[in-house]
């Protein structure tokens, strides 16, 4: 009897996985970087407001765009700030929507940059299973558990719910996650509760050198490709009379202390090359808040009232460039 039950369970699980992966193949969840057709562009391209845009990845997402926009409105008439950052941005991904961004006719574009942007999240692509079919661990608890890892690629629960929510987005059947919110001037990103919590120092101190080394690795071929796309983005913006500013995203002290010197040298050499070729300014905020108790994790300042120094400094850069 037990053998029959076990066989039945295995058959049921196998059938479920086949259905899921077929579903995932034909109805994949929309990538956060698929923004070129987002209604934001059409809604704002004919606006008469002078637009200040911020591009970048998850480190830039954590900025308080509402606060920055309020400060801008207070001091500069007929101006608006938009944070167009989204998770896991890279120049290669951002290039896909650069024409739509230019159609907004921005006055100033700030691009937040760090090691991950120029290595194209190399550690994720390197660890991908190259087999045609994924290796499946038959552990339902792991497969369907919630996870805060923004880079987790296949999540059956998320895939199914995202597809259903997208399909019924104009109805009241499925509401948004209760603790998730979006800032008005940040159309491509959302905040979950964990992004507002400042991490304990004990947790932050436990980071390993190997973890940092893997994440900041400036792989030669990948970095060259990302730099090439980054240059094309800047060239297109400047050809359309858009002022471009680069700022290096801040990182937490324990992370910075473990960045290998070779990777640091390659990263900054890439930025220096871009700076000289296009005659643009670079503001390095990488260690400005390294010792402060404002971090969600090692690479992201928490979206928290105690962490507004980051957003305030970004506004000061904008104000300086406009004066």
PDB file of C-alpha atoms in Angstrom:
ATOM      1  CA  UNK A   1       0.000   0.000   0.000  1.00  0.00           C
ATOM      2  CA  UNK A   2       2.799   2.423   0.942  1.00  0.00           C
ATOM      3  CA  UNK A   3       4.575   1.706  -2.344  1.00  0.00           C
ATOM      4  CA  UNK A   4       1.400   2.447  -4.291  1.00  0.00           C
ATOM      5  CA  UNK A   5       0.943   5.743  -2.457  1.00  0.00           C
ATOM      6  CA  UNK A   6       4.561   6.737  -3.056  1.00  0.00           C
ATOM      7  CA  UNK A   7       4.318   5.981  -6.787  1.00  0.00           C
ATOM      8  CA  UNK A   8       1.071   7.970  -7.002  1.00  0.00           C
ATOM      9  CA  UNK A   9       2.661  10.946  -5.259  1.00  0.00           C
ATOM     10  CA  UNK A  10       5.704  10.859  -7.552  1.00  0.00           C
ATOM     11  CA  UNK A  11       3.483  10.660 -10.641  1.00  0.00           C
ATOM     12  CA  UNK A  12       1.391  13.573  -9.390  1.00  0.00           C
ATOM     13  CA  UNK A  13       4.491  15.673  -8.670  1.00  0.00           C
ATOM     14  CA  UNK A  14       6.022  14.855 -12.049  1.00  0.00           C
ATOM     15  CA  UNK A  15       2.798  15.800 -13.813  1.00  0.00           C
ATOM     16  CA  UNK A  16       2.603  19.049 -11.812  1.00  0.00           C
ATOM     17  CA  UNK A  17       6.174  19.988 -12.711  1.00  0.00           C
ATOM     18  CA  UNK A  18       5.547  19.304 -16.414  1.00  0.00           C
ATOM     19  CA  UNK A  19       2.488  21.541 -16.334  1.00  0.00           C
ATOM     20  CA  UNK A  20       4.371  24.273 -14.465  1.00  0.00           C
ATOM     21  CA  UNK A  21       7.382  24.382 -16.783  1.00  0.00           C
ATOM     22  CA  UNK A  22       5.126  24.368 -19.851  1.00  0.00           C
ATOM     23  CA  UNK A  23       3.171  27.217 -18.263  1.00  0.00           C
ATOM     24  CA  UNK A  24       6.401  29.064 -17.434  1.00  0.00           C
ATOM     25  CA  UNK A  25       7.654  28.649 -21.017  1.00  0.00           C
ATOM     26  CA  UNK A  26       4.545  29.995 -22.723  1.00  0.00           C
ATOM     27  CA  UNK A  27       3.509  32.543 -20.064  1.00  0.00           C
ATOM     28  CA  UNK A  28       6.756  33.729 -18.459  1.00  0.00           C
ATOM     29  CA  UNK A  29       6.534  36.424 -15.789  1.00  0.00           C
ATOM     30  CA  UNK A  30       7.272  39.868 -17.121  1.00  0.00           C
ATOM     31  CA  UNK A  31      10.851  40.880 -16.415  1.00  0.00           C
ATOM     32  CA  UNK A  32      11.261  44.050 -14.407  1.00  0.00           C
ATOM     33  CA  UNK A  33      13.537  45.342 -17.173  1.00  0.00           C
ATOM     34  CA  UNK A  34      10.816  45.017 -19.837  1.00  0.00           C
ATOM     35  CA  UNK A  35       9.829  48.664 -19.555  1.00  0.00           C
ATOM     36  CA  UNK A  36       9.950  49.985 -23.125  1.00  0.00           C
ATOM     37  CA  UNK A  37       6.191  49.499 -23.560  1.00  0.00           C
ATOM     38  CA  UNK A  38       5.307  50.805 -20.106  1.00  0.00           C
ATOM     39  CA  UNK A  39       2.501  53.422 -20.258  1.00  0.00           C
ATOM     40  CA  UNK A  40       4.667  55.841 -18.249  1.00  0.00           C
ATOM     41  CA  UNK A  41       6.512  56.876 -21.409  1.00  0.00           C
ATOM     42  CA  UNK A  42       3.407  57.642 -23.459  1.00  0.00           C
ATOM     43  CA  UNK A  43       1.755  59.456 -20.550  1.00  0.00           C
ATOM     44  CA  UNK A  44       4.701  61.800 -19.984  1.00  0.00           C
ATOM     45  CA  UNK A  45       6.422  62.338 -23.335  1.00  0.00           C
ATOM     46  CA  UNK A  46       4.312  65.429 -24.165  1.00  0.00           C
ATOM     47  CA  UNK A  47       4.579  66.990 -20.738  1.00  0.00           C
ATOM     48  CA  UNK A  48       5.880  70.559 -20.615  1.00  0.00           C
ATOM     49  CA  UNK A  49       7.685  69.951 -17.333  1.00  0.00           C
ATOM     50  CA  UNK A  50      11.480  69.961 -17.251  1.00  0.00           C
ATOM     51  CA  UNK A  51      12.339  66.352 -16.393  1.00  0.00           C
ATOM     52  CA  UNK A  52      15.173  65.141 -14.196  1.00  0.00           C
ATOM     53  CA  UNK A  53      15.551  61.368 -14.588  1.00  0.00           C
ATOM     54  CA  UNK A  54      17.493  58.868 -12.506  1.00  0.00           C
ATOM     55  CA  UNK A  55      18.532  55.515 -14.001  1.00  0.00           C
ATOM     56  CA  UNK A  56      20.142  52.568 -12.254  1.00  0.00           C
ATOM     57  CA  UNK A  57      19.562  49.337 -10.399  1.00  0.00           C
ATOM     58  CA  UNK A  58      18.214  48.269  -7.037  1.00  0.00           C
ATOM     59  CA  UNK A  59      20.627  50.473  -5.095  1.00  0.00           C
ATOM     60  CA  UNK A  60      19.049  53.504  -6.780  1.00  0.00           C
ATOM     61  CA  UNK A  61      15.543  52.110  -6.295  1.00  0.00           C
ATOM     62  CA  UNK A  62      15.953  52.716  -2.539  1.00  0.00           C
ATOM     63  CA  UNK A  63      15.963  56.489  -3.005  1.00  0.00           C
ATOM     64  CA  UNK A  64      12.970  58.483  -1.794  1.00  0.00           C
ATOM     65  CA  UNK A  65      11.780  59.869  -5.108  1.00  0.00           C
ATOM     66  CA  UNK A  66       8.849  61.650  -3.442  1.00  0.00           C
ATOM     67  CA  UNK A  67      11.181  63.605  -1.180  1.00  0.00           C
ATOM     68  CA  UNK A  68      13.544  64.502  -4.044  1.00  0.00           C
ATOM     69  CA  UNK A  69      10.643  65.659  -6.217  1.00  0.00           C
ATOM     70  CA  UNK A  70       9.195  67.792  -3.418  1.00  0.00           C
ATOM     71  CA  UNK A  71      12.536  69.520  -2.885  1.00  0.00           C
ATOM     72  CA  UNK A  72      12.848  70.086  -6.624  1.00  0.00           C
ATOM     73  CA  UNK A  73       9.325  71.533  -6.891  1.00  0.00           C
ATOM     74  CA  UNK A  74      10.005  73.843  -3.972  1.00  0.00           C
ATOM     75  CA  UNK A  75      13.147  75.342  -5.468  1.00  0.00           C
ATOM     76  CA  UNK A  76      12.743  74.969  -9.224  1.00  0.00           C
ATOM     77  CA  UNK A  77       9.507  75.938 -10.928  1.00  0.00           C
ATOM     78  CA  UNK A  78       8.136  73.692 -13.676  1.00  0.00           C
ATOM     79  CA  UNK A  79      10.519  70.790 -12.886  1.00  0.00           C
ATOM     80  CA  UNK A  80       9.805  67.154 -12.007  1.00  0.00           C
ATOM     81  CA  UNK A  81      11.976  64.274 -10.807  1.00  0.00           C
ATOM     82  CA  UNK A  82      11.418  60.628 -11.803  1.00  0.00           C
ATOM     83  CA  UNK A  83      13.329  57.652 -10.469  1.00  0.00           C
ATOM     84  CA  UNK A  84      13.350  55.186 -13.379  1.00  0.00           C
ATOM     85  CA  UNK A  85      15.546  52.647 -11.594  1.00  0.00           C
ATOM     86  CA  UNK A  86      14.575  48.987 -11.441  1.00  0.00           C
ATOM     87  CA  UNK A  87      16.075  45.867  -9.891  1.00  0.00           C
ATOM     88  CA  UNK A  88      19.072  44.224 -11.608  1.00  0.00           C
ATOM     89  CA  UNK A  89      19.539  46.987 -14.154  1.00  0.00           C
ATOM     90  CA  UNK A  90      22.589  46.849 -16.422  1.00  0.00           C
ATOM     91  CA  UNK A  91      23.574  49.111 -19.348  1.00  0.00           C
ATOM     92  CA  UNK A  92      22.745  46.281 -21.756  1.00  0.00           C
ATOM     93  CA  UNK A  93      19.223  46.006 -20.319  1.00  0.00           C
ATOM     94  CA  UNK A  94      18.729  49.770 -20.066  1.00  0.00           C
ATOM     95  CA  UNK A  95      19.733  50.251 -23.708  1.00  0.00           C
ATOM     96  CA  UNK A  96      16.535  48.456 -24.761  1.00  0.00           C
ATOM     97  CA  UNK A  97      14.433  51.368 -23.484  1.00  0.00           C
ATOM     98  CA  UNK A  98      16.795  54.287 -24.098  1.00  0.00           C
ATOM     99  CA  UNK A  99      14.843  55.588 -27.106  1.00  0.00           C
ATOM    100  CA  UNK A 100      11.665  55.770 -25.019  1.00  0.00           C
ATOM    101  CA  UNK A 101      13.635  57.540 -22.298  1.00  0.00           C
ATOM    102  CA  UNK A 102      14.984  60.099 -24.766  1.00  0.00           C
ATOM    103  CA  UNK A 103      11.446  60.737 -26.056  1.00  0.00           C
ATOM    104  CA  UNK A 104      10.684  62.178 -22.608  1.00  0.00           C
ATOM    105  CA  UNK A 105      13.131  65.002 -23.495  1.00  0.00           C
ATOM    106  CA  UNK A 106      14.858  65.042 -20.111  1.00  0.00           C
ATOM    107  CA  UNK A 107      16.964  67.993 -19.063  1.00  0.00           C
ATOM    108  CA  UNK A 108      19.288  65.952 -16.856  1.00  0.00           C
ATOM    109  CA  UNK A 109      19.906  62.213 -16.433  1.00  0.00           C
ATOM    110  CA  UNK A 110      21.691  60.775 -13.417  1.00  0.00           C
ATOM    111  CA  UNK A 111      22.922  57.197 -13.725  1.00  0.00           C
ATOM    112  CA  UNK A 112      23.647  55.258 -10.529  1.00  0.00           C
ATOM    113  CA  UNK A 113      26.434  52.744 -11.106  1.00  0.00           C
ATOM    114  CA  UNK A 114      28.174  50.015  -9.123  1.00  0.00           C
ATOM    115  CA  UNK A 115      30.140  46.799  -9.659  1.00  0.00           C
ATOM    116  CA  UNK A 116      27.056  44.729 -10.525  1.00  0.00           C
ATOM    117  CA  UNK A 117      26.095  47.015 -13.403  1.00  0.00           C
ATOM    118  CA  UNK A 118      29.406  46.565 -15.203  1.00  0.00           C
ATOM    119  CA  UNK A 119      29.729  42.831 -14.548  1.00  0.00           C
ATOM    120  CA  UNK A 120      26.196  42.226 -15.794  1.00  0.00           C
ATOM    121  CA  UNK A 121      25.369  40.161 -12.695  1.00  0.00           C
ATOM    122  CA  UNK A 122      27.989  37.762 -13.989  1.00  0.00           C
ATOM    123  CA  UNK A 123      27.733  35.411 -11.010  1.00  0.00           C
ATOM    124  CA  UNK A 124      24.073  34.678 -11.799  1.00  0.00           C
ATOM    125  CA  UNK A 125      24.671  33.844 -15.460  1.00  0.00           C
ATOM    126  CA  UNK A 126      27.752  31.807 -14.598  1.00  0.00           C
ATOM    127  CA  UNK A 127      25.834  29.645 -12.139  1.00  0.00           C
ATOM    128  CA  UNK A 128      22.970  28.894 -14.522  1.00  0.00           C
ATOM    129  CA  UNK A 129      22.495  25.218 -15.294  1.00  0.00           C
ATOM    130  CA  UNK A 130      23.412  24.714 -18.958  1.00  0.00           C
ATOM    131  CA  UNK A 131      21.419  21.469 -19.199  1.00  0.00           C
ATOM    132  CA  UNK A 132      18.286  21.699 -21.385  1.00  0.00           C
ATOM    133  CA  UNK A 133      16.084  20.704 -18.452  1.00  0.00           C
ATOM    134  CA  UNK A 134      16.490  22.054 -14.888  1.00  0.00           C
ATOM    135  CA  UNK A 135      17.551  19.837 -12.030  1.00  0.00           C
ATOM    136  CA  UNK A 136      14.490  19.546  -9.825  1.00  0.00           C
ATOM    137  CA  UNK A 137      14.755  19.054  -6.087  1.00  0.00           C
ATOM    138  CA  UNK A 138      11.603  17.314  -4.919  1.00  0.00           C
ATOM    139  CA  UNK A 139      11.134  19.438  -1.845  1.00  0.00           C
ATOM    140  CA  UNK A 140       7.724  21.162  -1.898  1.00  0.00           C
ATOM    141  CA  UNK A 141       8.590  23.285   1.122  1.00  0.00           C
ATOM    142  CA  UNK A 142      11.472  24.882  -0.772  1.00  0.00           C
ATOM    143  CA  UNK A 143       9.711  25.155  -4.098  1.00  0.00           C
ATOM    144  CA  UNK A 144       6.707  27.056  -2.815  1.00  0.00           C
ATOM    145  CA  UNK A 145       8.173  29.060   0.022  1.00  0.00           C
ATOM    146  CA  UNK A 146       8.373  32.840  -0.187  1.00  0.00           C
ATOM    147  CA  UNK A 147      11.803  34.301  -0.783  1.00  0.00           C
ATOM    148  CA  UNK A 148      13.239  37.792  -0.570  1.00  0.00           C
ATOM    149  CA  UNK A 149      16.041  37.086  -3.042  1.00  0.00           C
ATOM    150  CA  UNK A 150      15.448  39.451  -5.953  1.00  0.00           C
ATOM    151  CA  UNK A 151      17.536  37.251  -8.219  1.00  0.00           C
ATOM    152  CA  UNK A 152      15.612  34.020  -7.696  1.00  0.00           C
ATOM    153  CA  UNK A 153      14.693  33.175 -11.277  1.00  0.00           C
ATOM    154  CA  UNK A 154      12.145  30.372 -11.096  1.00  0.00           C
ATOM    155  CA  UNK A 155       9.481  30.504  -8.429  1.00  0.00           C
ATOM    156  CA  UNK A 156       6.329  28.518  -9.240  1.00  0.00           C
ATOM    157  CA  UNK A 157       4.196  30.486  -6.831  1.00  0.00           C
ATOM    158  CA  UNK A 158       5.374  33.864  -8.119  1.00  0.00           C
ATOM    159  CA  UNK A 159       5.093  32.826 -11.761  1.00  0.00           C
ATOM    160  CA  UNK A 160       1.513  31.641 -11.381  1.00  0.00           C
ATOM    161  CA  UNK A 161       0.330  34.571  -9.256  1.00  0.00           C
ATOM    162  CA  UNK A 162       2.059  37.144 -11.468  1.00  0.00           C
ATOM    163  CA  UNK A 163       0.411  35.680 -14.553  1.00  0.00           C
ATOM    164  CA  UNK A 164      -3.018  35.665 -12.883  1.00  0.00           C
ATOM    165  CA  UNK A 165      -2.614  39.201 -11.541  1.00  0.00           C
ATOM    166  CA  UNK A 166      -1.481  40.483 -14.940  1.00  0.00           C
ATOM    167  CA  UNK A 167      -4.419  38.760 -16.623  1.00  0.00           C
ATOM    168  CA  UNK A 168      -6.936  40.240 -14.196  1.00  0.00           C
ATOM    169  CA  UNK A 169      -5.192  43.549 -13.571  1.00  0.00           C
ATOM    170  CA  UNK A 170      -8.306  45.521 -14.513  1.00  0.00           C
ATOM    171  CA  UNK A 171     -10.533  43.645 -12.113  1.00  0.00           C
ATOM    172  CA  UNK A 172     -10.828  43.480  -8.337  1.00  0.00           C
ATOM    173  CA  UNK A 173     -10.248  39.726  -8.106  1.00  0.00           C
ATOM    174  CA  UNK A 174      -6.598  39.946  -7.068  1.00  0.00           C
ATOM    175  CA  UNK A 175      -5.263  42.823  -5.000  1.00  0.00           C
ATOM    176  CA  UNK A 176      -1.636  43.815  -4.586  1.00  0.00           C
ATOM    177  CA  UNK A 177       0.510  42.426  -1.806  1.00  0.00           C
ATOM    178  CA  UNK A 178      -0.609  44.051   1.454  1.00  0.00           C
ATOM    179  CA  UNK A 179       2.786  45.357   2.523  1.00  0.00           C
ATOM    180  CA  UNK A 180       3.913  46.427  -0.950  1.00  0.00           C
ATOM    181  CA  UNK A 181       3.806  50.062  -1.998  1.00  0.00           C
ATOM    182  CA  UNK A 182       4.975  52.224  -4.875  1.00  0.00           C
ATOM    183  CA  UNK A 183       6.150  55.827  -4.908  1.00  0.00           C
ATOM    184  CA  UNK A 184       4.402  58.141  -7.360  1.00  0.00           C
ATOM    185  CA  UNK A 185       7.593  59.213  -9.101  1.00  0.00           C
ATOM    186  CA  UNK A 186       9.115  55.733  -9.381  1.00  0.00           C
ATOM    187  CA  UNK A 187       7.067  53.869 -12.014  1.00  0.00           C
ATOM    188  CA  UNK A 188       9.274  50.787 -12.419  1.00  0.00           C
ATOM    189  CA  UNK A 189       9.843  49.738  -8.810  1.00  0.00           C
ATOM    190  CA  UNK A 190       7.976  48.664  -5.690  1.00  0.00           C
ATOM    191  CA  UNK A 191       8.876  48.469  -2.022  1.00  0.00           C
ATOM    192  CA  UNK A 192       8.261  45.507   0.230  1.00  0.00           C
ATOM    193  CA  UNK A 193       8.399  45.774   4.014  1.00  0.00           C
ATOM    194  CA  UNK A 194      11.848  44.185   4.298  1.00  0.00           C
ATOM    195  CA  UNK A 195      13.321  47.035   2.204  1.00  0.00           C
ATOM    196  CA  UNK A 196      12.377  49.513   4.942  1.00  0.00           C
ATOM    197  CA  UNK A 197      14.131  47.687   7.796  1.00  0.00           C
ATOM    198  CA  UNK A 198      17.640  48.652   8.930  1.00  0.00           C
ATOM    199  CA  UNK A 199      19.790  45.546   9.396  1.00  0.00           C
ATOM    200  CA  UNK A 200      21.645  44.696  12.615  1.00  0.00           C
ATOM    201  CA  UNK A 201      25.393  45.189  12.592  1.00  0.00           C
ATOM    202  CA  UNK A 202      25.869  41.577  13.736  1.00  0.00           C
ATOM    203  CA  UNK A 203      24.198  40.383  10.543  1.00  0.00           C
ATOM    204  CA  UNK A 204      26.170  42.742   8.296  1.00  0.00           C
ATOM    205  CA  UNK A 205      29.504  41.766   9.853  1.00  0.00           C
ATOM    206  CA  UNK A 206      29.075  38.117   8.859  1.00  0.00           C
ATOM    207  CA  UNK A 207      29.684  38.703   5.153  1.00  0.00           C
ATOM    208  CA  UNK A 208      32.390  36.476   3.644  1.00  0.00           C
ATOM    209  CA  UNK A 209      35.277  37.506   1.359  1.00  0.00           C
ATOM    210  CA  UNK A 210      34.229  34.847  -1.164  1.00  0.00           C
ATOM    211  CA  UNK A 211      30.711  36.288  -1.388  1.00  0.00           C
ATOM    212  CA  UNK A 212      32.068  39.756  -2.159  1.00  0.00           C
ATOM    213  CA  UNK A 213      34.672  38.464  -4.608  1.00  0.00           C
ATOM    214  CA  UNK A 214      32.050  36.594  -6.631  1.00  0.00           C
ATOM    215  CA  UNK A 215      29.659  39.537  -6.734  1.00  0.00           C
ATOM    216  CA  UNK A 216      32.132  42.261  -7.723  1.00  0.00           C
ATOM    217  CA  UNK A 217      34.135  40.186 -10.208  1.00  0.00           C
ATOM    218  CA  UNK A 218      34.810  42.382 -13.252  1.00  0.00           C
ATOM    219  CA  UNK A 219      34.901  39.650 -15.868  1.00  0.00           C
ATOM    220  CA  UNK A 220      36.845  41.061 -18.812  1.00  0.00           C
ATOM    221  CA  UNK A 221      34.527  40.152 -21.691  1.00  0.00           C
ATOM    222  CA  UNK A 222      31.315  40.912 -19.801  1.00  0.00           C
ATOM    223  CA  UNK A 223      32.597  44.218 -18.460  1.00  0.00           C
ATOM    224  CA  UNK A 224      33.690  45.337 -21.948  1.00  0.00           C
ATOM    225  CA  UNK A 225      30.222  44.549 -23.296  1.00  0.00           C
ATOM    226  CA  UNK A 226      28.480  46.493 -20.535  1.00  0.00           C
ATOM    227  CA  UNK A 227      30.856  49.447 -20.961  1.00  0.00           C
ATOM    228  CA  UNK A 228      30.103  49.460 -24.697  1.00  0.00           C
ATOM    229  CA  UNK A 229      26.356  49.656 -24.052  1.00  0.00           C
ATOM    230  CA  UNK A 230      26.908  52.291 -21.379  1.00  0.00           C
ATOM    231  CA  UNK A 231      28.851  54.425 -23.871  1.00  0.00           C
ATOM    232  CA  UNK A 232      26.095  54.053 -26.465  1.00  0.00           C
ATOM    233  CA  UNK A 233      23.517  55.186 -23.914  1.00  0.00           C
ATOM    234  CA  UNK A 234      25.542  58.267 -23.004  1.00  0.00           C
ATOM    235  CA  UNK A 235      26.262  59.072 -26.644  1.00  0.00           C
ATOM    236  CA  UNK A 236      22.560  58.936 -27.540  1.00  0.00           C
ATOM    237  CA  UNK A 237      21.611  61.106 -24.577  1.00  0.00           C
ATOM    238  CA  UNK A 238      24.251  63.719 -25.344  1.00  0.00           C
ATOM    239  CA  UNK A 239      23.297  63.794 -29.043  1.00  0.00           C
ATOM    240  CA  UNK A 240      19.828  64.782 -27.848  1.00  0.00           C
ATOM    241  CA  UNK A 241      21.194  67.591 -25.662  1.00  0.00           C
ATOM    242  CA  UNK A 242      20.695  65.729 -22.416  1.00  0.00           C
ATOM    243  CA  UNK A 243      23.186  66.400 -19.636  1.00  0.00           C
ATOM    244  CA  UNK A 244      24.446  63.144 -18.091  1.00  0.00           C
ATOM    245  CA  UNK A 245      25.858  62.687 -14.598  1.00  0.00           C
ATOM    246  CA  UNK A 246      27.194  59.416 -13.158  1.00  0.00           C
ATOM    247  CA  UNK A 247      27.194  58.670  -9.459  1.00  0.00           C
ATOM    248  CA  UNK A 248      28.717  55.584  -7.842  1.00  0.00           C
ATOM    249  CA  UNK A 249      26.174  53.898  -5.587  1.00  0.00           C
ATOM    250  CA  UNK A 250      27.002  53.631  -1.872  1.00  0.00           C
ATOM    251  CA  UNK A 251      27.997  50.337  -0.264  1.00  0.00           C
ATOM    252  CA  UNK A 252      28.230  49.190   3.353  1.00  0.00           C
ATOM    253  CA  UNK A 253      31.620  49.166   5.112  1.00  0.00           C
ATOM    254  CA  UNK A 254      32.010  45.392   5.581  1.00  0.00           C
ATOM    255  CA  UNK A 255      31.322  44.887   1.875  1.00  0.00           C
ATOM    256  CA  UNK A 256      33.700  47.618   0.714  1.00  0.00           C
ATOM    257  CA  UNK A 257      36.508  46.355   2.926  1.00  0.00           C
ATOM    258  CA  UNK A 258      36.423  43.002   1.106  1.00  0.00           C
ATOM    259  CA  UNK A 259      36.333  44.226  -2.505  1.00  0.00           C
ATOM    260  CA  UNK A 260      39.481  42.851  -4.224  1.00  0.00           C
ATOM    261  CA  UNK A 261      41.872  45.579  -5.364  1.00  0.00           C
ATOM    262  CA  UNK A 262      41.987  44.240  -8.932  1.00  0.00           C
ATOM    263  CA  UNK A 263      38.203  44.430  -9.366  1.00  0.00           C
ATOM    264  CA  UNK A 264      38.105  47.876  -7.793  1.00  0.00           C
ATOM    265  CA  UNK A 265      40.840  49.068 -10.189  1.00  0.00           C
ATOM    266  CA  UNK A 266      39.038  47.680 -13.254  1.00  0.00           C
ATOM    267  CA  UNK A 267      35.707  49.179 -12.211  1.00  0.00           C
ATOM    268  CA  UNK A 268      37.088  52.666 -11.634  1.00  0.00           C
ATOM    269  CA  UNK A 269      39.261  52.487 -14.766  1.00  0.00           C
ATOM    270  CA  UNK A 270      36.095  51.782 -16.776  1.00  0.00           C
ATOM    271  CA  UNK A 271      34.367  54.814 -15.273  1.00  0.00           C
ATOM    272  CA  UNK A 272      37.427  57.001 -15.835  1.00  0.00           C
ATOM    273  CA  UNK A 273      37.495  55.948 -19.486  1.00  0.00           C
ATOM    274  CA  UNK A 274      33.850  56.955 -19.869  1.00  0.00           C
ATOM    275  CA  UNK A 275      34.404  60.204 -17.992  1.00  0.00           C
ATOM    276  CA  UNK A 276      37.264  61.251 -20.264  1.00  0.00           C
ATOM    277  CA  UNK A 277      35.583  60.167 -23.500  1.00  0.00           C
ATOM    278  CA  UNK A 278      32.318  62.005 -22.851  1.00  0.00           C
ATOM    279  CA  UNK A 279      33.505  64.792 -20.539  1.00  0.00           C
ATOM    280  CA  UNK A 280      30.971  64.046 -17.823  1.00  0.00           C
ATOM    281  CA  UNK A 281      31.101  64.342 -14.054  1.00  0.00           C
ATOM    282  CA  UNK A 282      31.234  61.388 -11.678  1.00  0.00           C
ATOM    283  CA  UNK A 283      30.152  61.687  -8.051  1.00  0.00           C
ATOM    284  CA  UNK A 284      31.574  58.865  -5.966  1.00  0.00           C
ATOM    285  CA  UNK A 285      29.224  58.057  -3.066  1.00  0.00           C
ATOM    286  CA  UNK A 286      30.582  54.536  -2.630  1.00  0.00           C
ATOM    287  CA  UNK A 287      31.859  55.004   0.926  1.00  0.00           C
ATOM    288  CA  UNK A 288      29.998  58.157   1.998  1.00  0.00           C
ATOM    289  CA  UNK A 289      27.654  56.249   4.321  1.00  0.00           C
ATOM    290  CA  UNK A 290      29.722  53.100   4.826  1.00  0.00           C
ATOM    291  CA  UNK A 291      29.806  53.412   8.634  1.00  0.00           C
ATOM    292  CA  UNK A 292      26.264  54.687   9.138  1.00  0.00           C
ATOM    293  CA  UNK A 293      23.457  52.604  10.605  1.00  0.00           C
ATOM    294  CA  UNK A 294      21.177  52.992   7.587  1.00  0.00           C
ATOM    295  CA  UNK A 295      21.628  49.747   5.647  1.00  0.00           C
ATOM    296  CA  UNK A 296      18.997  47.214   4.575  1.00  0.00           C
ATOM    297  CA  UNK A 297      21.862  44.929   3.539  1.00  0.00           C
ATOM    298  CA  UNK A 298      25.419  45.414   2.293  1.00  0.00           C
ATOM    299  CA  UNK A 299      24.420  47.025  -1.009  1.00  0.00           C
ATOM    300  CA  UNK A 300      21.158  48.817  -0.311  1.00  0.00           C
ATOM    301  CA  UNK A 301      20.402  51.779   1.916  1.00  0.00           C
ATOM    302  CA  UNK A 302      17.095  51.074   3.657  1.00  0.00           C
ATOM    303  CA  UNK A 303      14.028  53.060   2.626  1.00  0.00           C
ATOM    304  CA  UNK A 304      13.636  54.492   6.107  1.00  0.00           C
ATOM    305  CA  UNK A 305      13.257  57.896   7.788  1.00  0.00           C
ATOM    306  CA  UNK A 306      16.703  57.413   9.318  1.00  0.00           C
ATOM    307  CA  UNK A 307      18.250  56.910   5.875  1.00  0.00           C
ATOM    308  CA  UNK A 308      17.154  60.069   4.088  1.00  0.00           C
ATOM    309  CA  UNK A 309      20.741  61.349   3.851  1.00  0.00           C
ATOM    310  CA  UNK A 310      21.156  59.381   0.608  1.00  0.00           C
ATOM    311  CA  UNK A 311      18.115  60.979  -1.046  1.00  0.00           C
ATOM    312  CA  UNK A 312      19.095  64.414   0.275  1.00  0.00           C
ATOM    313  CA  UNK A 313      22.577  64.106  -1.231  1.00  0.00           C
ATOM    314  CA  UNK A 314      21.151  63.103  -4.615  1.00  0.00           C
ATOM    315  CA  UNK A 315      18.986  66.216  -4.562  1.00  0.00           C
ATOM    316  CA  UNK A 316      22.053  68.317  -3.692  1.00  0.00           C
ATOM    317  CA  UNK A 317      23.836  66.907  -6.756  1.00  0.00           C
ATOM    318  CA  UNK A 318      20.850  67.811  -8.929  1.00  0.00           C
ATOM    319  CA  UNK A 319      20.709  71.318  -7.471  1.00  0.00           C
ATOM    320  CA  UNK A 320      24.444  71.816  -7.958  1.00  0.00           C
ATOM    321  CA  UNK A 321      24.267  70.763 -11.615  1.00  0.00           C
ATOM    322  CA  UNK A 322      21.319  73.061 -12.282  1.00  0.00           C
ATOM    323  CA  UNK A 323      22.825  76.139 -10.641  1.00  0.00           C
TER     324      UNK A 323
END
